[in-house]
PDB file of C-alpha atoms in Angstrom:
ATOM      1  CA  MET A   1     -30.147 -16.760  -4.895  1.00  0.00           C
ATOM      2  CA  ASP A   2     -27.533 -14.005  -4.584  1.00  0.00           C
ATOM      3  CA  THR A   3     -24.497 -14.382  -2.368  1.00  0.00           C
ATOM      4  CA  ILE A   4     -22.935 -11.332  -0.789  1.00  0.00           C
ATOM      5  CA  ARG A   5     -19.541 -11.668   0.805  1.00  0.00           C
ATOM      6  CA  LEU A   6     -17.953  -8.816   2.680  1.00  0.00           C
ATOM      7  CA  PHE A   7     -14.192  -9.041   3.291  1.00  0.00           C
ATOM      8  CA  ILE A   8     -13.228  -7.121   6.397  1.00  0.00           C
ATOM      9  CA  ALA A   9     -10.349  -6.286   8.683  1.00  0.00           C
ATOM     10  CA  THR A  10     -11.868  -6.980  12.072  1.00  0.00           C
ATOM     11  CA  ASP A  11     -10.160  -4.037  13.782  1.00  0.00           C
ATOM     12  CA  ASP A  12     -11.128  -1.421  11.210  1.00  0.00           C
ATOM     13  CA  ALA A  13     -13.916   1.079  11.881  1.00  0.00           C
ATOM     14  CA  ALA A  14     -14.891   1.493   8.208  1.00  0.00           C
ATOM     15  CA  CYS A  15     -15.227  -2.280   7.853  1.00  0.00           C
ATOM     16  CA  THR A  16     -17.349  -2.486  10.980  1.00  0.00           C
ATOM     17  CA  ARG A  17     -19.702   0.225   9.676  1.00  0.00           C
ATOM     18  CA  VAL A  18     -20.316  -1.602   6.401  1.00  0.00           C
ATOM     19  CA  LYS A  19     -20.640  -4.946   8.199  1.00  0.00           C
ATOM     20  CA  ASP A  20     -23.223  -3.521  10.626  1.00  0.00           C
ATOM     21  CA  TYR A  21     -25.148  -1.977   7.757  1.00  0.00           C
ATOM     22  CA  LEU A  22     -25.261  -5.239   5.784  1.00  0.00           C
ATOM     23  CA  GLU A  23     -26.210  -7.307   8.801  1.00  0.00           C
ATOM     24  CA  THR A  24     -29.207  -5.028   9.311  1.00  0.00           C
ATOM     25  CA  TRP A  25     -30.012  -4.900   5.600  1.00  0.00           C
ATOM     26  CA  ILE A  26     -30.055  -8.687   5.250  1.00  0.00           C
ATOM     27  CA  VAL A  27     -32.657  -9.280   7.982  1.00  0.00           C
ATOM     28  CA  ASP A  28     -35.826 -10.854   6.540  1.00  0.00           C
ATOM     29  CA  ARG A  29     -34.478 -10.553   3.019  1.00  0.00           C
ATOM     30  CA  ASP A  30     -35.167 -13.722   1.093  1.00  0.00           C
ATOM     31  CA  GLY A  31     -33.014 -14.872  -1.771  1.00  0.00           C
ATOM     32  CA  VAL A  32     -29.795 -13.286  -0.527  1.00  0.00           C
ATOM     33  CA  THR A  33     -27.145 -14.742   1.727  1.00  0.00           C
ATOM     34  CA  LEU A  34     -24.501 -12.724   3.525  1.00  0.00           C
ATOM     35  CA  GLU A  35     -21.103 -13.982   4.595  1.00  0.00           C
ATOM     36  CA  ILE A  36     -18.698 -11.823   6.560  1.00  0.00           C
ATOM     37  CA  VAL A  37     -15.120 -12.841   5.717  1.00  0.00           C
ATOM     38  CA  PRO A  38     -12.329 -11.693   8.053  1.00  0.00           C
ATOM     39  CA  VAL A  39      -9.184 -11.321   5.948  1.00  0.00           C
ATOM     40  CA  LEU A  40      -6.905 -12.917   8.517  1.00  0.00           C
ATOM     41  CA  GLU A  41      -8.976 -16.099   8.399  1.00  0.00           C
ATOM     42  CA  ASN A  42      -9.216 -16.244   4.599  1.00  0.00           C
ATOM     43  CA  PRO A  43      -5.973 -14.939   3.105  1.00  0.00           C
ATOM     44  CA  VAL A  44      -5.964 -17.305   0.126  1.00  0.00           C
ATOM     45  CA  GLN A  45      -9.440 -16.219  -0.994  1.00  0.00           C
ATOM     46  CA  LEU A  46      -8.404 -12.607  -0.633  1.00  0.00           C
ATOM     47  CA  ILE A  47      -5.390 -13.168  -2.903  1.00  0.00           C
ATOM     48  CA  GLN A  48      -7.403 -15.226  -5.401  1.00  0.00           C
ATOM     49  CA  LEU A  49      -9.942 -12.429  -5.752  1.00  0.00           C
ATOM     50  CA  GLY A  50      -7.224  -9.769  -5.990  1.00  0.00           C
ATOM     51  CA  ILE A  51      -8.572  -7.827  -3.027  1.00  0.00           C
ATOM     52  CA  ASN A  52      -6.145  -5.266  -1.612  1.00  0.00           C
ATOM     53  CA  TYR A  53      -8.393  -2.994   0.416  1.00  0.00           C
ATOM     54  CA  THR A  54     -11.244  -3.620   2.809  1.00  0.00           C
ATOM     55  CA  PRO A  55     -14.139  -3.444   3.245  1.00  0.00           C
ATOM     56  CA  ALA A  56     -14.506  -5.272  -0.058  1.00  0.00           C
ATOM     57  CA  LEU A  57     -17.917  -6.166  -1.406  1.00  0.00           C
ATOM     58  CA  VAL A  58     -18.082  -9.374  -3.426  1.00  0.00           C
ATOM     59  CA  VAL A  59     -21.393 -10.389  -5.001  1.00  0.00           C
ATOM     60  CA  ASN A  60     -21.825 -13.777  -6.649  1.00  0.00           C
ATOM     61  CA  GLY A  61     -18.044 -14.154  -6.835  1.00  0.00           C
ATOM     62  CA  MET A  62     -17.383 -10.751  -8.429  1.00  0.00           C
ATOM     63  CA  VAL A  63     -15.512  -8.013  -6.625  1.00  0.00           C
ATOM     64  CA  ILE A  64     -17.876  -5.041  -6.771  1.00  0.00           C
ATOM     65  CA  SER A  65     -15.985  -2.494  -4.702  1.00  0.00           C
ATOM     66  CA  GLN A  66     -12.950  -2.202  -2.456  1.00  0.00           C
ATOM     67  CA  ARG A  67     -12.584   0.311   0.375  1.00  0.00           C
ATOM     68  CA  CYS A  68     -16.308   0.849  -0.029  1.00  0.00           C
ATOM     69  CA  SER A  69     -18.459   3.097   2.146  1.00  0.00           C
ATOM     70  CA  VAL A  70     -21.928   2.396   3.521  1.00  0.00           C
ATOM     71  CA  ASP A  71     -23.347   4.857   0.981  1.00  0.00           C
ATOM     72  CA  GLU A  72     -21.737   3.050  -1.935  1.00  0.00           C
ATOM     73  CA  VAL A  73     -22.929  -0.327  -0.712  1.00  0.00           C
ATOM     74  CA  ARG A  74     -26.440   1.010  -0.144  1.00  0.00           C
ATOM     75  CA  GLU A  75     -26.525   2.497  -3.650  1.00  0.00           C
ATOM     76  CA  TRP A  76     -25.226  -0.655  -5.269  1.00  0.00           C
ATOM     77  CA  LEU A  77     -27.728  -2.863  -3.458  1.00  0.00           C
ATOM     78  CA  HIS A  78     -30.554  -0.490  -4.313  1.00  0.00           C
ATOM     79  CA  GLU A  79     -29.603  -0.541  -7.969  1.00  0.00           C
ATOM     80  CA  HIS A  80     -28.937  -4.261  -8.327  1.00  0.00           C
ATOM     81  CA  LEU A  81     -30.788  -6.180  -5.643  1.00  0.00           C
ATOM     82  CA  LEU A  82     -33.809  -3.995  -4.948  1.00  0.00           C
ATOM     83  CA  ASP A  83     -36.319  -6.598  -6.064  1.00  0.00           C
ATOM     84  CA  THR A  84     -34.995  -9.162  -3.614  1.00  0.00           C
TER      85      THR A  84
ATOM     86  CA  MET B   1      16.890   8.133   4.755  1.00  0.00           C
ATOM     87  CA  ASP B   2      15.645   4.848   3.306  1.00  0.00           C
ATOM     88  CA  THR B   3      17.931   1.875   3.422  1.00  0.00           C
ATOM     89  CA  SER B   4      15.305  -0.828   2.988  1.00  0.00           C
ATOM     90  CA  TRP B   5      14.891  -2.307  -0.479  1.00  0.00           C
ATOM     91  CA  HIS B   6      11.396  -2.295  -1.899  1.00  0.00           C
ATOM     92  CA  ILE B   7       9.420  -1.839  -5.092  1.00  0.00           C
ATOM     93  CA  ARG B   8       6.089  -0.093  -5.202  1.00  0.00           C
ATOM     94  CA  ASP B   9       2.834  -1.114  -6.844  1.00  0.00           C
ATOM     95  CA  ILE B  10       4.039  -4.314  -8.472  1.00  0.00           C
ATOM     96  CA  HIS B  11       0.882  -6.352  -7.696  1.00  0.00           C
ATOM     97  CA  LEU B  12       2.795  -9.380  -8.909  1.00  0.00           C
ATOM     98  CA  LEU B  13       0.046 -11.940  -8.468  1.00  0.00           C
ATOM     99  CA  LYS B  14      -2.725  -9.851  -9.997  1.00  0.00           C
ATOM    100  CA  GLY B  15      -4.250 -11.149 -13.212  1.00  0.00           C
ATOM    101  CA  ILE B  16      -2.421 -14.479 -13.273  1.00  0.00           C
ATOM    102  CA  SER B  17      -4.267 -17.705 -13.983  1.00  0.00           C
ATOM    103  CA  PRO B  18      -5.784 -19.762 -11.149  1.00  0.00           C
ATOM    104  CA  GLU B  19      -3.433 -22.624 -12.098  1.00  0.00           C
ATOM    105  CA  GLU B  20      -0.336 -20.462 -11.723  1.00  0.00           C
ATOM    106  CA  LEU B  21      -1.696 -19.019  -8.513  1.00  0.00           C
ATOM    107  CA  GLU B  22      -2.121 -22.541  -7.151  1.00  0.00           C
ATOM    108  CA  LYS B  23       1.533 -23.289  -7.979  1.00  0.00           C
ATOM    109  CA  ILE B  24       2.579 -20.155  -6.117  1.00  0.00           C
ATOM    110  CA  PHE B  25       0.504 -21.075  -3.087  1.00  0.00           C
ATOM    111  CA  ASP B  26       2.275 -24.451  -3.099  1.00  0.00           C
ATOM    112  CA  ILE B  27       5.803 -23.053  -3.080  1.00  0.00           C
ATOM    113  CA  THR B  28       5.430 -19.872  -1.018  1.00  0.00           C
ATOM    114  CA  HIS B  29       4.146 -19.014   2.431  1.00  0.00           C
ATOM    115  CA  THR B  30       0.845 -17.164   2.709  1.00  0.00           C
ATOM    116  CA  MET B  31       1.199 -15.161   5.891  1.00  0.00           C
ATOM    117  CA  THR B  32      -1.254 -13.238   8.059  1.00  0.00           C
ATOM    118  CA  TYR B  33      -0.344 -10.759  10.769  1.00  0.00           C
ATOM    119  CA  ASP B  34      -2.465  -8.848  13.217  1.00  0.00           C
ATOM    120  CA  ARG B  35      -1.742  -5.191  13.894  1.00  0.00           C
ATOM    121  CA  GLY B  36       1.532  -4.876  15.815  1.00  0.00           C
ATOM    122  CA  ASP B  37       2.894  -8.297  14.813  1.00  0.00           C
ATOM    123  CA  ILE B  38       6.511  -8.389  13.611  1.00  0.00           C
ATOM    124  CA  LEU B  39       7.025  -9.628  10.036  1.00  0.00           C
ATOM    125  CA  PHE B  40      10.785  -9.825  10.357  1.00  0.00           C
ATOM    126  CA  HIS B  41      13.614  -8.973  12.712  1.00  0.00           C
ATOM    127  CA  PRO B  42      16.957  -7.596  11.477  1.00  0.00           C
ATOM    128  CA  GLU B  43      18.563 -11.043  11.310  1.00  0.00           C
ATOM    129  CA  GLU B  44      15.685 -12.340   9.147  1.00  0.00           C
ATOM    130  CA  HIS B  45      15.479  -9.299   6.856  1.00  0.00           C
ATOM    131  CA  PRO B  46      18.240 -10.304   4.371  1.00  0.00           C
ATOM    132  CA  HIS B  47      16.691 -13.742   3.854  1.00  0.00           C
ATOM    133  CA  ARG B  48      13.104 -12.808   3.055  1.00  0.00           C
ATOM    134  CA  LEU B  49      11.027 -11.330   0.276  1.00  0.00           C
ATOM    135  CA  TYR B  50       7.425 -10.247   0.801  1.00  0.00           C
ATOM    136  CA  PHE B  51       4.601  -9.381  -1.559  1.00  0.00           C
ATOM    137  CA  LEU B  52       2.018  -7.408   0.334  1.00  0.00           C
ATOM    138  CA  HIS B  53      -1.638  -8.035  -0.528  1.00  0.00           C
ATOM    139  CA  HIS B  54      -3.573  -6.353   2.257  1.00  0.00           C
ATOM    140  CA  GLY B  55      -2.824  -3.880   5.040  1.00  0.00           C
ATOM    141  CA  ARG B  56       0.158  -1.638   5.610  1.00  0.00           C
ATOM    142  CA  VAL B  57       3.568  -2.576   6.978  1.00  0.00           C
ATOM    143  CA  LYS B  58       6.037  -0.189   8.516  1.00  0.00           C
ATOM    144  CA  SER B  59       9.756  -0.812   8.382  1.00  0.00           C
ATOM    145  CA  TYR B  60      11.846   0.886  11.004  1.00  0.00           C
ATOM    146  CA  THR B  61      15.175   0.954  12.706  1.00  0.00           C
ATOM    147  CA  ILE B  62      16.237   1.863  16.210  1.00  0.00           C
ATOM    148  CA  THR B  63      18.708   4.722  16.412  1.00  0.00           C
ATOM    149  CA  PRO B  64      21.748   4.547  18.715  1.00  0.00           C
ATOM    150  CA  ASP B  65      19.766   6.833  21.077  1.00  0.00           C
ATOM    151  CA  GLY B  66      17.056   4.195  21.271  1.00  0.00           C
ATOM    152  CA  ASP B  67      14.515   6.108  19.169  1.00  0.00           C
ATOM    153  CA  LEU B  68      12.320   4.334  16.651  1.00  0.00           C
ATOM    154  CA  HIS B  69      12.884   5.764  13.175  1.00  0.00           C
ATOM    155  CA  ILE B  70      10.337   4.796  10.514  1.00  0.00           C
ATOM    156  CA  LEU B  71      11.974   4.016   7.169  1.00  0.00           C
ATOM    157  CA  GLN B  72       9.005   3.162   4.992  1.00  0.00           C
ATOM    158  CA  ILE B  73       5.316   2.421   5.024  1.00  0.00           C
ATOM    159  CA  PHE B  74       4.525  -0.366   2.556  1.00  0.00           C
ATOM    160  CA  HIS B  75       1.128  -0.594   0.901  1.00  0.00           C
ATOM    161  CA  PRO B  76      -0.747  -3.382  -0.888  1.00  0.00           C
ATOM    162  CA  GLY B  77       1.001  -4.231  -4.136  1.00  0.00           C
ATOM    163  CA  ASP B  78       4.474  -3.452  -2.778  1.00  0.00           C
ATOM    164  CA  ALA B  79       7.342  -5.929  -2.532  1.00  0.00           C
ATOM    165  CA  PHE B  80      10.016  -5.642   0.139  1.00  0.00           C
ATOM    166  CA  GLY B  81      12.639  -7.537   2.106  1.00  0.00           C
ATOM    167  CA  GLY B  82      16.361  -7.969   1.701  1.00  0.00           C
ATOM    168  CA  LEU B  83      16.448 -11.357  -0.065  1.00  0.00           C
ATOM    169  CA  LEU B  84      17.248 -10.048  -3.557  1.00  0.00           C
ATOM    170  CA  MET B  85      19.985  -7.772  -2.204  1.00  0.00           C
ATOM    171  CA  GLY B  86      21.663 -10.742  -0.593  1.00  0.00           C
ATOM    172  CA  VAL B  87      23.882  -8.800   1.794  1.00  0.00           C
ATOM    173  CA  ALA B  88      23.137  -7.942   5.371  1.00  0.00           C
ATOM    174  CA  GLU B  89      24.490  -4.415   5.420  1.00  0.00           C
ATOM    175  CA  GLY B  90      23.296  -1.091   6.709  1.00  0.00           C
ATOM    176  CA  VAL B  91      21.062  -0.353   9.649  1.00  0.00           C
ATOM    177  CA  PRO B  92      19.140  -3.145  11.407  1.00  0.00           C
ATOM    178  CA  ILE B  93      15.588  -3.243  10.068  1.00  0.00           C
ATOM    179  CA  TRP B  94      12.361  -4.480  11.587  1.00  0.00           C
ATOM    180  CA  ALA B  95       9.008  -4.737   9.824  1.00  0.00           C
ATOM    181  CA  GLU B  96       5.761  -4.523  11.729  1.00  0.00           C
ATOM    182  CA  ALA B  97       2.125  -4.894  10.669  1.00  0.00           C
ATOM    183  CA  HIS B  98       0.443  -1.519  10.813  1.00  0.00           C
ATOM    184  CA  ASP B  99      -2.982  -3.028  10.042  1.00  0.00           C
ATOM    185  CA  GLN B 100      -4.219  -6.566   9.600  1.00  0.00           C
ATOM    186  CA  VAL B 101      -1.817  -7.843   6.969  1.00  0.00           C
ATOM    187  CA  VAL B 102      -1.886 -10.568   4.330  1.00  0.00           C
ATOM    188  CA  ALA B 103       1.392 -11.206   2.511  1.00  0.00           C
ATOM    189  CA  THR B 104       3.171 -13.818   0.435  1.00  0.00           C
ATOM    190  CA  MET B 105       6.587 -14.590   1.886  1.00  0.00           C
ATOM    191  CA  MET B 106       9.535 -16.286   0.205  1.00  0.00           C
ATOM    192  CA  ASP B 107      12.926 -17.311   1.507  1.00  0.00           C
ATOM    193  CA  GLU B 108      15.797 -18.237  -0.805  1.00  0.00           C
ATOM    194  CA  PHE B 109      14.638 -21.809  -1.191  1.00  0.00           C
ATOM    195  CA  CYS B 110      11.096 -20.689  -2.113  1.00  0.00           C
ATOM    196  CA  PHE B 111      12.373 -18.066  -4.524  1.00  0.00           C
ATOM    197  CA  LYS B 112      14.486 -20.595  -6.406  1.00  0.00           C
ATOM    198  CA  ASP B 113      11.422 -22.823  -6.712  1.00  0.00           C
ATOM    199  CA  PHE B 114       9.442 -19.781  -7.795  1.00  0.00           C
ATOM    200  CA  MET B 115      11.955 -19.082 -10.596  1.00  0.00           C
ATOM    201  CA  ARG B 116      11.903 -22.704 -11.719  1.00  0.00           C
ATOM    202  CA  MET B 117       8.163 -23.322 -11.573  1.00  0.00           C
ATOM    203  CA  THR B 118       6.757 -19.948 -12.638  1.00  0.00           C
ATOM    204  CA  PRO B 119       9.373 -18.436 -14.972  1.00  0.00           C
ATOM    205  CA  ASN B 120       6.831 -16.140 -16.675  1.00  0.00           C
ATOM    206  CA  ILE B 121       5.897 -14.476 -13.428  1.00  0.00           C
ATOM    207  CA  CYS B 122       9.517 -14.253 -12.428  1.00  0.00           C
ATOM    208  CA  PHE B 123      10.299 -12.630 -15.779  1.00  0.00           C
ATOM    209  CA  LYS B 124       7.478 -10.144 -15.099  1.00  0.00           C
ATOM    210  CA  LEU B 125       9.099  -9.347 -11.750  1.00  0.00           C
ATOM    211  CA  PHE B 126      12.458  -8.548 -13.351  1.00  0.00           C
ATOM    212  CA  GLN B 127      10.843  -6.539 -16.142  1.00  0.00           C
ATOM    213  CA  TYR B 128       8.968  -4.543 -13.544  1.00  0.00           C
ATOM    214  CA  MET B 129      12.161  -3.953 -11.577  1.00  0.00           C
ATOM    215  CA  ALA B 130      13.979  -2.760 -14.698  1.00  0.00           C
ATOM    216  CA  ASN B 131      11.080  -0.447 -15.641  1.00  0.00           C
ATOM    217  CA  ARG B 132      10.931   0.868 -12.120  1.00  0.00           C
ATOM    218  CA  HIS B 133      14.654   1.557 -12.191  1.00  0.00           C
ATOM    219  CA  ALA B 134      14.265   3.528 -15.445  1.00  0.00           C
ATOM    220  CA  HIS B 135      11.298   5.398 -13.965  1.00  0.00           C
ATOM    221  CA  ASP B 136      13.297   6.298 -10.858  1.00  0.00           C
ATOM    222  CA  ILE B 137      16.119   7.700 -12.994  1.00  0.00           C
ATOM    223  CA  THR B 138      13.628   9.840 -14.953  1.00  0.00           C
ATOM    224  CA  HIS B 139      12.050  10.962 -11.695  1.00  0.00           C
ATOM    225  CA  LEU B 140      15.462  11.907 -10.309  1.00  0.00           C
ATOM    226  CA  GLN B 141      16.310  13.860 -13.463  1.00  0.00           C
ATOM    227  CA  LYS B 142      13.021  15.701 -13.174  1.00  0.00           C
ATOM    228  CA  LEU B 143      13.750  16.515  -9.532  1.00  0.00           C
ATOM    229  CA  ILE B 144      17.231  17.811 -10.348  1.00  0.00           C
ATOM    230  CA  HIS B 145      15.884  20.317 -12.862  1.00  0.00           C
ATOM    231  CA  CYS B 146      13.000  21.669 -10.774  1.00  0.00           C
ATOM    232  CA  ASP B 147      13.188  24.434  -8.228  1.00  0.00           C
ATOM    233  CA  ALA B 148      13.075  23.467  -4.544  1.00  0.00           C
ATOM    234  CA  LYS B 149       9.367  24.213  -4.132  1.00  0.00           C
ATOM    235  CA  THR B 150       8.397  21.951  -7.029  1.00  0.00           C
ATOM    236  CA  ARG B 151      10.769  19.269  -5.776  1.00  0.00           C
ATOM    237  CA  LEU B 152       9.094  19.337  -2.386  1.00  0.00           C
ATOM    238  CA  ILE B 153       5.625  19.085  -3.918  1.00  0.00           C
ATOM    239  CA  LEU B 154       6.693  16.185  -6.154  1.00  0.00           C
ATOM    240  CA  VAL B 155       8.237  14.371  -3.192  1.00  0.00           C
ATOM    241  CA  LEU B 156       5.126  14.901  -1.042  1.00  0.00           C
ATOM    242  CA  LEU B 157       2.862  13.650  -3.844  1.00  0.00           C
ATOM    243  CA  HIS B 158       5.135  10.616  -4.149  1.00  0.00           C
ATOM    244  CA  LEU B 159       5.019   9.957  -0.392  1.00  0.00           C
ATOM    245  CA  VAL B 160       1.228  10.115  -0.112  1.00  0.00           C
ATOM    246  CA  ARG B 161       0.699   7.758  -3.086  1.00  0.00           C
ATOM    247  CA  VAL B 162      -1.770  10.078  -4.653  1.00  0.00           C
ATOM    248  CA  ASN B 163      -3.144   7.416  -7.021  1.00  0.00           C
ATOM    249  CA  GLU B 164      -4.471   5.393  -4.118  1.00  0.00           C
ATOM    250  CA  PHE B 165      -6.833   8.169  -3.061  1.00  0.00           C
ATOM    251  CA  PRO B 166      -8.974   8.986  -6.100  1.00  0.00           C
ATOM    252  CA  ARG B 167     -11.842  10.338  -4.010  1.00  0.00           C
ATOM    253  CA  GLU B 168     -10.003  12.378  -1.399  1.00  0.00           C
ATOM    254  CA  ASP B 169      -9.159  16.072  -1.794  1.00  0.00           C
ATOM    255  CA  TRP B 170      -6.856  16.253   1.242  1.00  0.00           C
ATOM    256  CA  ILE B 171      -4.375  13.478   1.989  1.00  0.00           C
ATOM    257  CA  GLU B 172      -2.237  13.225   5.105  1.00  0.00           C
ATOM    258  CA  VAL B 173       1.470  12.583   4.629  1.00  0.00           C
ATOM    259  CA  TYR B 174       1.992   9.463   6.698  1.00  0.00           C
ATOM    260  CA  PRO B 175       4.244   8.737   8.472  1.00  0.00           C
ATOM    261  CA  PRO B 176       4.998  12.339   9.441  1.00  0.00           C
ATOM    262  CA  TYR B 177       8.451  13.417   8.263  1.00  0.00           C
ATOM    263  CA  THR B 178      10.592  16.046   9.908  1.00  0.00           C
ATOM    264  CA  HIS B 179      11.617  19.111   7.925  1.00  0.00           C
ATOM    265  CA  ALA B 180      15.157  17.708   8.114  1.00  0.00           C
ATOM    266  CA  ASP B 181      13.976  14.421   6.491  1.00  0.00           C
ATOM    267  CA  LEU B 182      12.253  16.346   3.709  1.00  0.00           C
ATOM    268  CA  ALA B 183      15.287  18.598   3.255  1.00  0.00           C
ATOM    269  CA  ASN B 184      17.426  15.471   2.870  1.00  0.00           C
ATOM    270  CA  MET B 185      15.112  14.100   0.199  1.00  0.00           C
ATOM    271  CA  ILE B 186      15.197  17.214  -1.977  1.00  0.00           C
ATOM    272  CA  GLY B 187      18.759  18.308  -1.279  1.00  0.00           C
ATOM    273  CA  VAL B 188      18.232  21.666   0.426  1.00  0.00           C
ATOM    274  CA  ALA B 189      18.738  23.088   3.909  1.00  0.00           C
ATOM    275  CA  ARG B 190      16.123  22.393   6.573  1.00  0.00           C
ATOM    276  CA  THR B 191      15.339  26.099   6.875  1.00  0.00           C
ATOM    277  CA  THR B 192      14.507  26.207   3.153  1.00  0.00           C
ATOM    278  CA  VAL B 193      11.978  23.404   3.626  1.00  0.00           C
ATOM    279  CA  SER B 194      10.415  25.245   6.570  1.00  0.00           C
ATOM    280  CA  GLU B 195      10.064  28.404   4.474  1.00  0.00           C
ATOM    281  CA  ILE B 196       8.541  26.542   1.534  1.00  0.00           C
ATOM    282  CA  ILE B 197       6.081  24.743   3.805  1.00  0.00           C
ATOM    283  CA  SER B 198       4.981  28.103   5.259  1.00  0.00           C
ATOM    284  CA  ASP B 199       4.467  29.440   1.721  1.00  0.00           C
ATOM    285  CA  LEU B 200       2.515  26.372   0.661  1.00  0.00           C
ATOM    286  CA  LYS B 201       0.303  26.619   3.732  1.00  0.00           C
ATOM    287  CA  ALA B 202      -0.411  30.260   2.903  1.00  0.00           C
ATOM    288  CA  GLU B 203      -1.303  29.209  -0.669  1.00  0.00           C
ATOM    289  CA  GLY B 204      -3.710  26.535   0.583  1.00  0.00           C
ATOM    290  CA  VAL B 205      -1.663  23.639  -0.782  1.00  0.00           C
ATOM    291  CA  LEU B 206      -0.715  22.293   2.652  1.00  0.00           C
ATOM    292  CA  LYS B 207      -2.193  22.345   6.113  1.00  0.00           C
ATOM    293  CA  GLY B 208      -1.377  20.686   9.434  1.00  0.00           C
ATOM    294  CA  ARG B 209       0.516  21.488  12.606  1.00  0.00           C
ATOM    295  CA  GLY B 210       3.992  20.514  13.695  1.00  0.00           C
ATOM    296  CA  ARG B 211       5.222  17.501  11.785  1.00  0.00           C
ATOM    297  CA  GLN B 212       1.765  16.653  10.502  1.00  0.00           C
ATOM    298  CA  LEU B 213       1.272  17.659   6.876  1.00  0.00           C
ATOM    299  CA  VAL B 214      -1.928  17.313   4.891  1.00  0.00           C
ATOM    300  CA  ILE B 215      -1.724  18.002   1.184  1.00  0.00           C
ATOM    301  CA  ASN B 216      -4.421  19.336  -1.105  1.00  0.00           C
ATOM    302  CA  LYS B 217      -4.071  16.875  -3.970  1.00  0.00           C
ATOM    303  CA  HIS B 218      -5.598  19.033  -6.709  1.00  0.00           C
ATOM    304  CA  ALA B 219      -3.786  22.225  -5.738  1.00  0.00           C
ATOM    305  CA  ALA B 220      -0.478  20.364  -5.436  1.00  0.00           C
ATOM    306  CA  LEU B 221      -0.815  18.637  -8.809  1.00  0.00           C
ATOM    307  CA  GLU B 222      -1.772  21.905 -10.471  1.00  0.00           C
ATOM    308  CA  LEU B 223       1.134  23.771  -8.896  1.00  0.00           C
ATOM    309  CA  ALA B 224       3.615  21.011  -9.734  1.00  0.00           C
ATOM    310  CA  GLN B 225       2.506  21.014 -13.348  1.00  0.00           C
ATOM    311  CA  SER B 226       2.594  24.803 -13.721  1.00  0.00           C
ATOM    312  CA  GLU B 227       5.971  25.123 -12.010  1.00  0.00           C
ATOM    313  CA  GLU B 228       7.459  22.347 -14.102  1.00  0.00           C
ATOM    314  CA  ILE B 229       6.812  24.370 -17.257  1.00  0.00           C
ATOM    315  CA  GLY B 230       9.395  26.835 -16.011  1.00  0.00           C
ATOM    316  CA  VAL B 231      12.091  24.223 -15.528  1.00  0.00           C
ATOM    317  CA  ARG B 232      15.442  25.760 -14.813  1.00  0.00           C
TER     318      ARG B 232
END
C-alpha cells in the first residue's frame, strides 16, 4: 500500500491543479491512498517534513517534490507507481 | 529603504533531530496565517522574532502621506522581527501574510527558553548571523568596485532571489521598485537608473513596463560576470 500526501495552500492555483489531477488519477486505483493536506491545518507536519513550498508531493513519508507541476507529478507516478 | 531587521535563507529548523524539533515546538508558537492576515503591528514588532516556513510575508510602513510603502518581502527560510534588535526605533512596521503562511514565532520569554533548551541551534543561529554579516560586507565591497550597470544587475539578482527559481528563465522583480528606490540602493541618480534600465531592455536582459521589471536570469548572470572582470 502506497500513501500519497499532497500538501497544498488552499488558495493557490498551482496547488489546485495538482490536487485536481491527483484526485482524478486516484479513482479506481487500488493499493494507493491519497490525502490532501492543507498547510494551514497541518503546520507542524509541514515543519517536520521541511516543506517550504507547495504543492509538495510526499510519498510514503518522503518528500518527493516541492512546488511541483502536474507534469512532474504525472511523470513521477508513471515511473514509480505505474504497476499500481 | 529597508529598516526592518531580517536574515535570509537561514532555514534554522531544517535538518535538526525530531527530538530537538519537539523541544522547539514546546517552547515556541507555531503560527498560521491566511492571506491578508497581520503577523504583527508596529507595537508588537520589537518584541517578536519569526522563522518563516511557508508562504511569503510583506513588511511595510505607512508614509506620512498615508501611502503604503513595502519594505521587504520575506520568503521561506527567512527570519525577521525586531526582537533581537531590542529597540523600538525607526518607522512603524507592519507584517502581513502575502500567501498562506506557516511560521514559528518567539517572544523574549520563548527566546530565552530557546537559548537554554536548544543551545546548539541557538549557536547555529549566531554563527549564521555572523557569516551573513561577513557575506554582506563582501557583497558591499563588490558593489562599491563595480560600475553602476553591474551594481544594478547584482542588486536585481539579489532582489529576485535567483536561487529559488532554478527552472525559470525570466523572473519578475517583486515587489516592484521605483527607479528612485533602485537608485538609492546602488548610490546613483534616478536618471542614471532609468538610462541603464533602457539599455538593459534593449540588450534583452530586462523587460516590463512602468515599475514592473522582469529579468532574464541567464543573460543577467552572464553580464554581471563579464562586467565584473573589468572591475574599476
